[in-house]
Coordinates of C-alpha atoms and ligand atoms in Angstrom, one line a residue:
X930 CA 90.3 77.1 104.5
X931 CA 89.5 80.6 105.9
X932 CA 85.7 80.7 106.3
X933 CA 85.8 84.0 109.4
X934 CA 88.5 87.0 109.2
X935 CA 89.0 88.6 112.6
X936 CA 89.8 92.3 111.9
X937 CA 92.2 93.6 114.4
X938 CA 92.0 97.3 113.2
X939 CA 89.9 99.8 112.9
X940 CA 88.4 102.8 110.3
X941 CA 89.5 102.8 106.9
X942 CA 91.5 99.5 107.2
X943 CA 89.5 97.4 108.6
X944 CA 86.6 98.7 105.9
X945 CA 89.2 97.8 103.4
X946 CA 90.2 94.5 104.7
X947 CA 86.1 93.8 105.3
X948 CA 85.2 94.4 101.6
X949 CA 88.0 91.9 100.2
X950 CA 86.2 89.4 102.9
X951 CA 83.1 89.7 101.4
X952 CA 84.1 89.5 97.8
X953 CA 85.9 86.3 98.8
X954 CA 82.6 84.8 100.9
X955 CA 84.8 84.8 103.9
X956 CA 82.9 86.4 107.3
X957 CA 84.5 89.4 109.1
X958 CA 84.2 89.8 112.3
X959 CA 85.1 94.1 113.8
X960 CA 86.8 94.8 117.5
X961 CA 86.1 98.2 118.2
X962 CA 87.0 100.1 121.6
X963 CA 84.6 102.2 123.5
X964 CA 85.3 105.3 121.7
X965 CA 84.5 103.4 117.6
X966 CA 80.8 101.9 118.7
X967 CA 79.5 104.0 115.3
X968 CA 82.4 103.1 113.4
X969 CA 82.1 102.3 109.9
X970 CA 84.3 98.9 110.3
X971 CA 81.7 98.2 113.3
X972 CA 78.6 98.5 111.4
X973 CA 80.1 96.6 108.1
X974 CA 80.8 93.7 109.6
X975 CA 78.8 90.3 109.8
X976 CA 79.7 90.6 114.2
X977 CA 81.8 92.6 116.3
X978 CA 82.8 92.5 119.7
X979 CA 84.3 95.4 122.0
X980 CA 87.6 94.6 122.9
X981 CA 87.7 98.0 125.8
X982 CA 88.3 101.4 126.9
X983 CA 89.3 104.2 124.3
X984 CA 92.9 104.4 124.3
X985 CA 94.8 102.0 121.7
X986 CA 96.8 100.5 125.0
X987 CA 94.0 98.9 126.5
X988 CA 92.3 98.2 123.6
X989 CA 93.6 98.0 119.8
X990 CA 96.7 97.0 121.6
X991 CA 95.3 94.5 123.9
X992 CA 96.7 90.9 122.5
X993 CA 95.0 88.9 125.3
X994 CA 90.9 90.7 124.4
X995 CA 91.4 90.1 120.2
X996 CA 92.5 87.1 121.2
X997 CA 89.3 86.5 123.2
X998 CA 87.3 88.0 120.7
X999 CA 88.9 85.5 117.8
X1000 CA 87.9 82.4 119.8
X1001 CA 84.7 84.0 121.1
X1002 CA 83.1 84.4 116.9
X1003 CA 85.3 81.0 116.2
X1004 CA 87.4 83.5 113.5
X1005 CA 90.1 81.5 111.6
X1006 CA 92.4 84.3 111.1
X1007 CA 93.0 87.5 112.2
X1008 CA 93.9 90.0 109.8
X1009 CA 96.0 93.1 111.6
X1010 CA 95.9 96.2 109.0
X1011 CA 98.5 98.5 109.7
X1012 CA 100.0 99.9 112.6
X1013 CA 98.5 98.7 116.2
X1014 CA 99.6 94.8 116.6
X1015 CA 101.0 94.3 112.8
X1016 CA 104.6 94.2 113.5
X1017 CA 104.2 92.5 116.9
X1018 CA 105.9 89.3 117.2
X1019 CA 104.6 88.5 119.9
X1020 CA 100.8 89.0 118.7
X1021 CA 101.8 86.6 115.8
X1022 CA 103.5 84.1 118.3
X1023 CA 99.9 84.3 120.2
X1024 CA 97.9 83.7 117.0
X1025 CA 99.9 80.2 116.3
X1026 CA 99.7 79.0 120.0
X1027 CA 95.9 79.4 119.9
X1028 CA 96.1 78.0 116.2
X1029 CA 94.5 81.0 114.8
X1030 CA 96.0 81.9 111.1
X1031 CA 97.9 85.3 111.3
X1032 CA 97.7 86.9 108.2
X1033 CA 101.2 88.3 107.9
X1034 CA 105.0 86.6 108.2
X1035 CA 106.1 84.7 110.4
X1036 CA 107.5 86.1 114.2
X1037 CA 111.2 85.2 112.7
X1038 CA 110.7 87.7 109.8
X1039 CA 108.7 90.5 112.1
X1040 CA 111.7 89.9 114.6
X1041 CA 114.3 90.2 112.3
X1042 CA 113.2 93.1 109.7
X1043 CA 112.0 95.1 113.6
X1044 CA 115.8 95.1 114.5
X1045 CA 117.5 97.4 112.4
X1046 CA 121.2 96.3 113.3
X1047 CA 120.4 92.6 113.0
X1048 CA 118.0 93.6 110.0
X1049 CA 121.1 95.1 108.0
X1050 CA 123.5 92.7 109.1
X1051 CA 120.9 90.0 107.0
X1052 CA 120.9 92.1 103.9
X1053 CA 124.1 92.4 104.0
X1054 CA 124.3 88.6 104.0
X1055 CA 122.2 88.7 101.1
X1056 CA 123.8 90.8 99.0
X1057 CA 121.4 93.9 99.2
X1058 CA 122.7 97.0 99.6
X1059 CA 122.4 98.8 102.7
X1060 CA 124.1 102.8 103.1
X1061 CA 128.0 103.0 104.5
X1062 CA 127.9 102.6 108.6
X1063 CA 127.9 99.9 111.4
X1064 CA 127.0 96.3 111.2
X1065 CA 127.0 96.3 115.3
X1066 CA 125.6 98.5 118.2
X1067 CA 127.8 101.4 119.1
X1068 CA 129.1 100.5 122.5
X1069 CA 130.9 104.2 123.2
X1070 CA 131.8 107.4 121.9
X1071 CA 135.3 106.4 121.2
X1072 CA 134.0 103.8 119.1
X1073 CA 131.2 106.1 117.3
X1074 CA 134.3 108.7 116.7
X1075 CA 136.2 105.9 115.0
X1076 CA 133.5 105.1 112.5
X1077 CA 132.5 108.5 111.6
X1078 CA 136.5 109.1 110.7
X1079 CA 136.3 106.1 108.4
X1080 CA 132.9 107.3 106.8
X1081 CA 132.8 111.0 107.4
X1082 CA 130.1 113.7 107.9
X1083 CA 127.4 113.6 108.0
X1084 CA 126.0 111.1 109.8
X1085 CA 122.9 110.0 111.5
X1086 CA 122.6 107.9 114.8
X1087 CA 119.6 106.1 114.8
X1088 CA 117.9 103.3 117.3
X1089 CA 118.2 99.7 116.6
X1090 CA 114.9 99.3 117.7
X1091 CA 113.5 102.2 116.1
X1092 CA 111.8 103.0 112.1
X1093 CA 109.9 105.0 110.4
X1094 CA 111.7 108.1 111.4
X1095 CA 111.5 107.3 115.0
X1096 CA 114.8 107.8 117.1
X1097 CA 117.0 109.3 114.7
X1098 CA 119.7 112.0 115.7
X1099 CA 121.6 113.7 112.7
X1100 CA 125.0 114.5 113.1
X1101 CA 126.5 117.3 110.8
X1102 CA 129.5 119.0 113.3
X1103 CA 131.8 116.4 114.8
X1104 CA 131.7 118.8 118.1
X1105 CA 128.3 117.7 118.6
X1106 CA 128.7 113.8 118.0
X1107 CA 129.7 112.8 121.5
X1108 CA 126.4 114.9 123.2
X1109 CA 124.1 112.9 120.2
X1110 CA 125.1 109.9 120.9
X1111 CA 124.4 110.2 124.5
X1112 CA 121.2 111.8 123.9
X1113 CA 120.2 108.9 121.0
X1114 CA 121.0 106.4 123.3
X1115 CA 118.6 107.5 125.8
X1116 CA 116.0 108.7 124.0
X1117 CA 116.2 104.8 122.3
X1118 CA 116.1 103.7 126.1
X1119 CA 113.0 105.6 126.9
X1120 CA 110.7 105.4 123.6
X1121 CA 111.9 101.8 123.3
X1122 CA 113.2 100.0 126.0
X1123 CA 116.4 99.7 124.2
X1124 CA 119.4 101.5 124.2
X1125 CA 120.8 100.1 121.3
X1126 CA 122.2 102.3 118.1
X1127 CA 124.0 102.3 115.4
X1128 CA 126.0 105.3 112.3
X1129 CA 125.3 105.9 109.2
X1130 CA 126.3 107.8 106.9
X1131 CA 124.3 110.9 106.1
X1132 CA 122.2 110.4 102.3
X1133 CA 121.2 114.6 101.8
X1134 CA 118.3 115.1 99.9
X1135 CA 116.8 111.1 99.3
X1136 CA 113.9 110.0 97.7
X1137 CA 112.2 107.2 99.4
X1138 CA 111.2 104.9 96.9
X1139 CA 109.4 101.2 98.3
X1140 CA 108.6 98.1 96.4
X1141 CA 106.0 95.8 97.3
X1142 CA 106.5 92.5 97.3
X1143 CA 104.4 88.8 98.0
X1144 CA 105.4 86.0 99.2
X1145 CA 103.8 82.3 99.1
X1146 CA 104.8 79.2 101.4
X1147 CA 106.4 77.3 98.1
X1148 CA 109.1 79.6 97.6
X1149 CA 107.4 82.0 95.4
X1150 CA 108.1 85.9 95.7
X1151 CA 108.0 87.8 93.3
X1152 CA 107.7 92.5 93.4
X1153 CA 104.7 94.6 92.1
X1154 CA 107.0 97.2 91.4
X1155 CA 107.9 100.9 93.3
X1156 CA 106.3 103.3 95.1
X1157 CA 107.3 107.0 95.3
X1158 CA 107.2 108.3 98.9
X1159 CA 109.0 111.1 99.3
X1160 CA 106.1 113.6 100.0
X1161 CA 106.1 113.2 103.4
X1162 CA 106.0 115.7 106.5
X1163 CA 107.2 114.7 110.1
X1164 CA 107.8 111.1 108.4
X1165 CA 104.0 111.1 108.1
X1166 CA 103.3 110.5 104.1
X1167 CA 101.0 112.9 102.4
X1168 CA 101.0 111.7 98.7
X1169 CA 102.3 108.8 97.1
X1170 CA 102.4 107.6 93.8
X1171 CA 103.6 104.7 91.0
X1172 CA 105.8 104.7 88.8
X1173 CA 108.0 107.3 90.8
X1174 CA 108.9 110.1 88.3
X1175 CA 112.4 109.7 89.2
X1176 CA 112.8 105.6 88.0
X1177 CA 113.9 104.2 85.0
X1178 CA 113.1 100.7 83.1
X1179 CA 116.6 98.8 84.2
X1180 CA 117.0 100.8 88.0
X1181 CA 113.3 98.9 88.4
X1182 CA 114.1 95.6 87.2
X1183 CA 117.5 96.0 89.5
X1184 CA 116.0 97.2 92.6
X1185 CA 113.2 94.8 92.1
X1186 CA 115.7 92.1 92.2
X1187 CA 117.4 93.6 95.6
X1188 CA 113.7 93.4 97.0
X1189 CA 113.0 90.2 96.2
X1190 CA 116.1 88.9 97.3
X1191 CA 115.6 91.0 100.7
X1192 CA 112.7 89.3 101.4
X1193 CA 113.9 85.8 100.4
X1194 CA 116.7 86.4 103.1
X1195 CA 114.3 86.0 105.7
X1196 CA 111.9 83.9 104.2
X1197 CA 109.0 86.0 104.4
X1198 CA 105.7 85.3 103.2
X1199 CA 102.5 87.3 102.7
X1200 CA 102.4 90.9 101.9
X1201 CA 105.5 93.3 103.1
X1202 CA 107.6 96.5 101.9
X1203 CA 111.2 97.1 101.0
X1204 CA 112.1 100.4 101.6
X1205 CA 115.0 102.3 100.1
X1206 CA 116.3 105.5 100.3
X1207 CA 117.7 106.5 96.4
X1208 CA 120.2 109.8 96.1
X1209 CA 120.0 112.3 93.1
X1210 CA 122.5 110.5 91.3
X1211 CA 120.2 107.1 91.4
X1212 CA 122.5 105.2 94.1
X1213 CA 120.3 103.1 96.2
X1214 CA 120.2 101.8 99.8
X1215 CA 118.2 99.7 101.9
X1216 CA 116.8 101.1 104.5
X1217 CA 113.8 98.9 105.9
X1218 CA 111.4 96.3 105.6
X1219 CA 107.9 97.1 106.8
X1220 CA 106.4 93.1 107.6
X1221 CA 102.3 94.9 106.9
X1222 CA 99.9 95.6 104.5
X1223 CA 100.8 99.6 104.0
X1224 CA 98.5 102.9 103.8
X1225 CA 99.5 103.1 100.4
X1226 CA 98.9 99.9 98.9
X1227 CA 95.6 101.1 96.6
X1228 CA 98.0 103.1 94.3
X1229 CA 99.9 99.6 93.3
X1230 CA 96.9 98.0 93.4
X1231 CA 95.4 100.4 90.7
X1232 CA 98.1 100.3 88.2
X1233 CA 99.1 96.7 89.5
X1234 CA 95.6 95.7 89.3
X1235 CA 96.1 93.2 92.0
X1236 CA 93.7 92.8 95.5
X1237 CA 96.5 92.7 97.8
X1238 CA 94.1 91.7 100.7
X1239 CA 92.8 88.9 98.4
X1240 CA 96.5 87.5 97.6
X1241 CA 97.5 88.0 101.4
X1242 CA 94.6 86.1 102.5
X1243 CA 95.4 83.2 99.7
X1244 CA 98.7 83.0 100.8
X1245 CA 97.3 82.5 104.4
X1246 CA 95.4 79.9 103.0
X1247 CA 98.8 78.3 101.7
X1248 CA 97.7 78.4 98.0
X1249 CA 100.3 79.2 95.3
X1250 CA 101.0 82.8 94.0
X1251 CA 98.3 83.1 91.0
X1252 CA 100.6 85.2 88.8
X1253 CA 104.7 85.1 87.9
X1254 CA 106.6 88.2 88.1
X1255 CA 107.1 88.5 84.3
X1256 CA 102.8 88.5 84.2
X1257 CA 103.1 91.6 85.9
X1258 CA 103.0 95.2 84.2
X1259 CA 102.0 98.9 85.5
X1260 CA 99.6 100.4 83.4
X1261 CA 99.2 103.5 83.5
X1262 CA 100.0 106.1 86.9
X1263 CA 98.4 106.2 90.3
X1264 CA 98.6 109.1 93.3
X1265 CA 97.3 108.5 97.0
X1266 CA 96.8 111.7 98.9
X1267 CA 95.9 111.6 102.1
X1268 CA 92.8 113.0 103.6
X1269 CA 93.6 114.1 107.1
X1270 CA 91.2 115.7 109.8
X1271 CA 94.0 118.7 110.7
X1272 CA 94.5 122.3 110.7
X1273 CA 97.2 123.0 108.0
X1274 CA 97.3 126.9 109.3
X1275 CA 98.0 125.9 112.7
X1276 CA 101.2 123.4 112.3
X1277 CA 98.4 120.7 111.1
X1278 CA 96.8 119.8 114.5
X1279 CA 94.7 116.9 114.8
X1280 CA 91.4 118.4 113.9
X1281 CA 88.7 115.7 115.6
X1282 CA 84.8 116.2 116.1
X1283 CA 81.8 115.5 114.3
X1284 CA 81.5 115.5 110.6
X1285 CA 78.8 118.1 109.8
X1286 CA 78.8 117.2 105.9
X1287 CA 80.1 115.5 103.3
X1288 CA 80.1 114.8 99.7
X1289 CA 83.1 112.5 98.3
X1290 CA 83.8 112.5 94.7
X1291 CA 83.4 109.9 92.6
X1292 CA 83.5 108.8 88.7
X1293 CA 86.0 107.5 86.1
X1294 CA 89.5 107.0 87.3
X1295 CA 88.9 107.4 91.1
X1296 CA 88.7 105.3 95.2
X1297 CA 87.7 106.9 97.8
X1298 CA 88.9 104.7 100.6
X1299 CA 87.2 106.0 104.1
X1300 CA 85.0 105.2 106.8
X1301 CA 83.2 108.6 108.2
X1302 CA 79.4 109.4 107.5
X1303 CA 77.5 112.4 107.8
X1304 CA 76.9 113.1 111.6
X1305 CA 79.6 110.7 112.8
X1306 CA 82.0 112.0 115.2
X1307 CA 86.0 111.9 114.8
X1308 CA 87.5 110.2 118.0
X1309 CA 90.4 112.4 119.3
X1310 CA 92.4 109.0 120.4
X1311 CA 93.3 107.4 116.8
X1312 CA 95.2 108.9 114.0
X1313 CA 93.4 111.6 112.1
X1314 CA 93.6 110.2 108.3
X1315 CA 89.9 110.3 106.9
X1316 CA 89.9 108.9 103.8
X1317 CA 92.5 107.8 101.1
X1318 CA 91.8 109.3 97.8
X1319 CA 93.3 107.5 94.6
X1320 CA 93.3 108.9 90.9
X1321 CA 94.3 106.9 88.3
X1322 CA 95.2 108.2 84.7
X1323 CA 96.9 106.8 81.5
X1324 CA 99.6 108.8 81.7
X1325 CA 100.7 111.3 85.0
X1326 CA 99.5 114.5 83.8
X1327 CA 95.6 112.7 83.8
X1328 CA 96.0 111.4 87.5
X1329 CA 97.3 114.7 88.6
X1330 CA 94.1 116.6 86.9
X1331 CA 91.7 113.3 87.8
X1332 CA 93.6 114.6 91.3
X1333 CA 92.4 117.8 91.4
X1334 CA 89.0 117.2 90.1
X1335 CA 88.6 115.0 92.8
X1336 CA 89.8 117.3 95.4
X1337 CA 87.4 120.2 93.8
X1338 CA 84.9 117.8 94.0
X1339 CA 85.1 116.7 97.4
X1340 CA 83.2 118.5 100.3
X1341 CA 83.3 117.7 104.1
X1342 CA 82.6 120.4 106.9
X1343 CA 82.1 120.2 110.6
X1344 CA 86.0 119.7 111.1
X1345 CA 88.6 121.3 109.0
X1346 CA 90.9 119.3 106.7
X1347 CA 94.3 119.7 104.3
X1348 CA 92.2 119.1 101.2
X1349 CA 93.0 122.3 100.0
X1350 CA 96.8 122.0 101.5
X1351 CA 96.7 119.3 98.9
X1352 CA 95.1 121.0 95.9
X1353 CA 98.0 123.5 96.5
X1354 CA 100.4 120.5 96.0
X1355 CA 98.5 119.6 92.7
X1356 CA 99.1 123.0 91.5
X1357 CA 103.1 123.2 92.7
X1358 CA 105.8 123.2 89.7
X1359 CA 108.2 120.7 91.6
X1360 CA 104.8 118.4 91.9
X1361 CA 104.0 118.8 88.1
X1362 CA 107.6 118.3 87.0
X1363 CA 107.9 114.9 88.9
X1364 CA 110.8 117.2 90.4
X1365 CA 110.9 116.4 94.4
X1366 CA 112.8 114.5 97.1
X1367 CA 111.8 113.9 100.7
X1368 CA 112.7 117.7 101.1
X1369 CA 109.5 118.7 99.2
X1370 CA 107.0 120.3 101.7
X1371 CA 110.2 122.4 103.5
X1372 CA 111.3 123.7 100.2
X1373 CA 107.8 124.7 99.2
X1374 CA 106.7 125.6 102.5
X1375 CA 105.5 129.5 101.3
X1376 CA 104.2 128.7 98.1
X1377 CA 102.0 125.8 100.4
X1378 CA 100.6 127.9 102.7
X1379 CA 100.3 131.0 101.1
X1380 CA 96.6 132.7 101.6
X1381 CA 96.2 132.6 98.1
X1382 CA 93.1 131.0 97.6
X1383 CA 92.5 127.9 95.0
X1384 CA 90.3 125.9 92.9
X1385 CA 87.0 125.9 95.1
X1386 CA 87.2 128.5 97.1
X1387 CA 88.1 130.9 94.6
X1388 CA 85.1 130.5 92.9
X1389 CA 82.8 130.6 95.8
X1390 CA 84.7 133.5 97.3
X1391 CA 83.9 135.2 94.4
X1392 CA 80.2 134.7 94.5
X1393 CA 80.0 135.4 98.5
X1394 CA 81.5 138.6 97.7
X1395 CA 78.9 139.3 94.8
X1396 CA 76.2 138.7 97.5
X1397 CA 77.2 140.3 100.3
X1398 CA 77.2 143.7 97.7
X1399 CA 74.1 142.1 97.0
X1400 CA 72.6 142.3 100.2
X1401 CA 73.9 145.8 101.3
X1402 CA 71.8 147.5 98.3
X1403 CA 68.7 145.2 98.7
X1404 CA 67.1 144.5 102.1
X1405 CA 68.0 141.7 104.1
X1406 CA 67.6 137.7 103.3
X1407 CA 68.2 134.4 103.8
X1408 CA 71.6 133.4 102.8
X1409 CA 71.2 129.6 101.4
X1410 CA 72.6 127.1 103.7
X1411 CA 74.8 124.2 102.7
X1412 CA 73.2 121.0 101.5
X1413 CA 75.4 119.1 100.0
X1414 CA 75.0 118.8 96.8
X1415 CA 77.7 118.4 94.4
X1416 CA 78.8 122.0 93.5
X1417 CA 78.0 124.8 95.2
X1418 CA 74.7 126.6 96.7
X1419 CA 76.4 130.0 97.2
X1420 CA 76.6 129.6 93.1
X1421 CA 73.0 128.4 92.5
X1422 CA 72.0 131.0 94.5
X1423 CA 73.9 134.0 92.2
X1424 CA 72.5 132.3 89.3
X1425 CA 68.8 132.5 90.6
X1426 CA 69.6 136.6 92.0
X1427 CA 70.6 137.2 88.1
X1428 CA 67.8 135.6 86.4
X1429 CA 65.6 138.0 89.0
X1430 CA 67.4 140.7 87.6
X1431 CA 67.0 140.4 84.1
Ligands
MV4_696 C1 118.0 108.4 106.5 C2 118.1 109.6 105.8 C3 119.3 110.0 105.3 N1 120.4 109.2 105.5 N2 119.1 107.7 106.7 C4 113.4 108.7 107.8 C5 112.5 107.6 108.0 C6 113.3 106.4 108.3 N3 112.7 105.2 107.7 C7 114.6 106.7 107.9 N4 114.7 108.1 107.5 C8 115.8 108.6 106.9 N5 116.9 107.9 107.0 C9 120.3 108.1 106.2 N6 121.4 107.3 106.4 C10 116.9 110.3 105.6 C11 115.8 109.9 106.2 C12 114.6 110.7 106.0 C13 113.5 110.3 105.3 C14 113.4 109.0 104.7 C15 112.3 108.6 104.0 C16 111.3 109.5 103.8 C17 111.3 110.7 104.4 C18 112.5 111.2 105.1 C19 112.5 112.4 105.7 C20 113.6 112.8 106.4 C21 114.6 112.0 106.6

């Protein structure tokens, strides 16, 4: 029995994993580097224990000081989030030699699904499809010629080794194949320490659509249904939802099937991701398995209403699956965007520093899944995602306006953010439709960042203006300054002018 988590993450993930601890009267025990001493996931847990210097490499990525930490508090388990040491084999393998309980899949499964040749070859094997190119490494460019004759153009080279968008060369002329595949293969060399690549054939215009799926140790696996990825810039996801707009009852029950089956293959248990990639015309491919909790598990969660830390953390226990797939429904529809601490009008830089302000929304319908505090201070080392905010509704159109309401709602200052990027995105026709493929932000790109002003700031614009004519006819006085209360002072303070007035 689990009695102490060990949570090898940090901010919003490790908060997240923490509160499913406590509901379960298991102990967590935070890691934190030098740079996350005030971190939320630091001062929520029952101990915590700094694991080294600032940068991820010498510390969020250091196996042998979580380790030392683990046995240090006398932690059962370590529970590794996302990214960092989640789809490290070796960091599993580490965990079972010092008989610590990783909560994930085995090193076989993280091994297999990390390889993307051997990875395809298995689905293959299991009857899942997987889109038209090579089962094996591409040894030479006579070789990569020959396969792009059988399947044609385009194509895209990508590195065995590689995922999540990393090391992948399109390949539209067949002029430039020859330089690509040089270029892929040592770009793989140097970002992975693996040359290795494979073809396939080119899928314009995808959708990615995932399903999430749980596994127990007696052969139980069963899906919790899709979720609808495609809003994504830089393969970095912005907004993701469930259902996908673009799904249908059977195309579920049948790529639900290919997940569970995908995962059977390599006898995974715990919590993990099929991704596919799904044309206009509804054909689907495999296209990876990610062996982790995800960013965006809240919105199955919500419409799932399952705790997917809680069933991972069974399932490390070795207890049964508490539910059968046909228990399972969605009700209702659920959108994640992402709060990120970035300049959207200057190609979204990381935007780190100290949180001057903030008020997050709250009320029917909505998470706010974060870890910053007034006066705590954005490291520049880690990614720059703030919060996760999730709407729920009964039917799409009510979590798109629970959305925006949320977004109006939601305040922060001191660092700038893409919560109004995102309001724009609300208020896009493509959005609204359910119309959109990964393509989405490109093909909106003026509409996104036009200056046109929206929800919040139109209103408070409005009023500024009112008092700066205000103050040019009167003598000078105090502008009000920021509190934080919901709404806005600039507002309270027009009202209170008017009422003079009358
Ligand atoms: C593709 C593809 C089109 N055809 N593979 C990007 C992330 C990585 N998991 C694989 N990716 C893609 N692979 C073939 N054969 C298009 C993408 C892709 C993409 C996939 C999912 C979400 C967003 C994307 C954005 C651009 C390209």
């Amino acid at each position: 029995m689990i009695r102490k988590v060990l949570v090898a993450n940090r901010a919003e993930i490790a908060v997240r994993v923490m509160r499913s601890c406590r509901e379960m009267g298991i102990r967590s025990v935070a890691v934190f580097s030098d740079a996350d001493r005030k971190s939320m996931h630091v001062r929520y847990a029952d101990e915590a224990y700094n694991i080294g210097p600032a940068p991820s490499r010498e510390s969020y990525l250091n196996i042998e000081a979580i380790i030392g930490a683990a046995k240090a508090s006398g932690a059962d388990a370590i529970h590794p989030g996302y990214g960092f040491l989640s789809e490290n084999a070796a960091f599993a393998t580490r965990c079972q030699e010092e008989g610590i309980i990783f909560v994930g899949p085995d090193p076989y499964a993280i091994t297999t699904m990390g390889d993307k040749i051997i990875a395809r070859q298995t689905m293959i094997a299991a009857g899942v499809p997987v889109v038209p190119g090579t089962t094996e490494k591409i040894n030479d460019e006579q070789q990569a010629l020959e396969i792009v004759n059988q399947i044609g153009l385009p194509v895209m080279i990508k590195a065995s080794a590689g995922g999540g968008g990393k090391g992948m060369r399109l390949v539209r002329q067949i002029e430039e194949l020859g330089s690509s595949f040089r270029r892929a293969k040592s770009e793989a060399m140097n970002a992975f320490g693996n040359d290795s690549v494979y073809i396939e054939k080119y899928i314009q215009s995808p959708h990615h659509i995932e399903f999430q799926i749980l596994a127990d140790n007696q052969g139980n696996v069963i899906h919790l249904f899709e979720r609808e990825c495609s809003i994504q810039r830089r393969h970095q996801k912005v907004i993701e939802e469930t259902p996908s707009p673009l799904m249908n009852p059977e195309l579920r029950r049948e790529m639900g099937e290919k997940a569970v089956q995908a995962a059977r293959a390599v006898n995974y248990k715990g919590a993990g991701t099929i991704e596919f990639i799904v044309s206009d015309n509804l054909e689907y491919y495999f296209l990876e398995m990610n062996t982790r909790l995800q960013v965006e598990h809240p919105v199955t969660e919500r419409v799932v209403g399952v705790d997917l830390v809680k069933e991972q953390i069974n399932i490390a226990n070795g207890n049964p699956l508490p539910f059968r797939q046909e228990n399972l429904r969605q009700f209702g529809h659920a959108i994640q965007c992402r709060i990120y601490a970035e300049d959207p009008d200057n190609n979204f830089m990381p935007n780190p520093g100290v949180i001057s302000h903030i008020t997050e929304p709250h009320g029917l319908g909505l998470r706010c899944d974060g870890y910053v505090y007034e006066g705590y201070e954005i490291p520049i080392y880690y990614d720059p995602m703030i919060t996760k905010l999730i709407s729920w509704g009964e039917t799409r159109t009510e979590a798109i306006a629970r959305m925006k309401r949320a977004l109006y709602e939601y305040k922060i200052t001191g660092v700038k953010t893409n919560i109004k990027f995102l309001e724009k995105i609300m208020d896009t026709k493509d959005f609204k439709d359910g119309k959109y493929n990964t393509h989405f932000i490109e093909n909106n790109e003026e509409i996104l960042h036009a200056s046109r002003l929206c929800g919040t700031e139109c209103e408070d614009m409005a009023i500024m203006a009112a008092f700066v004519d205000f103050l040019t006819k009167t003598e000078r006085i105090q502008p009000p300054h920021y509190t934080g209360e919901l709404g806005s002072n600039w507002k309270d303070f027009g009202r209170k002018r008017n009422v003079l007035r009358l």
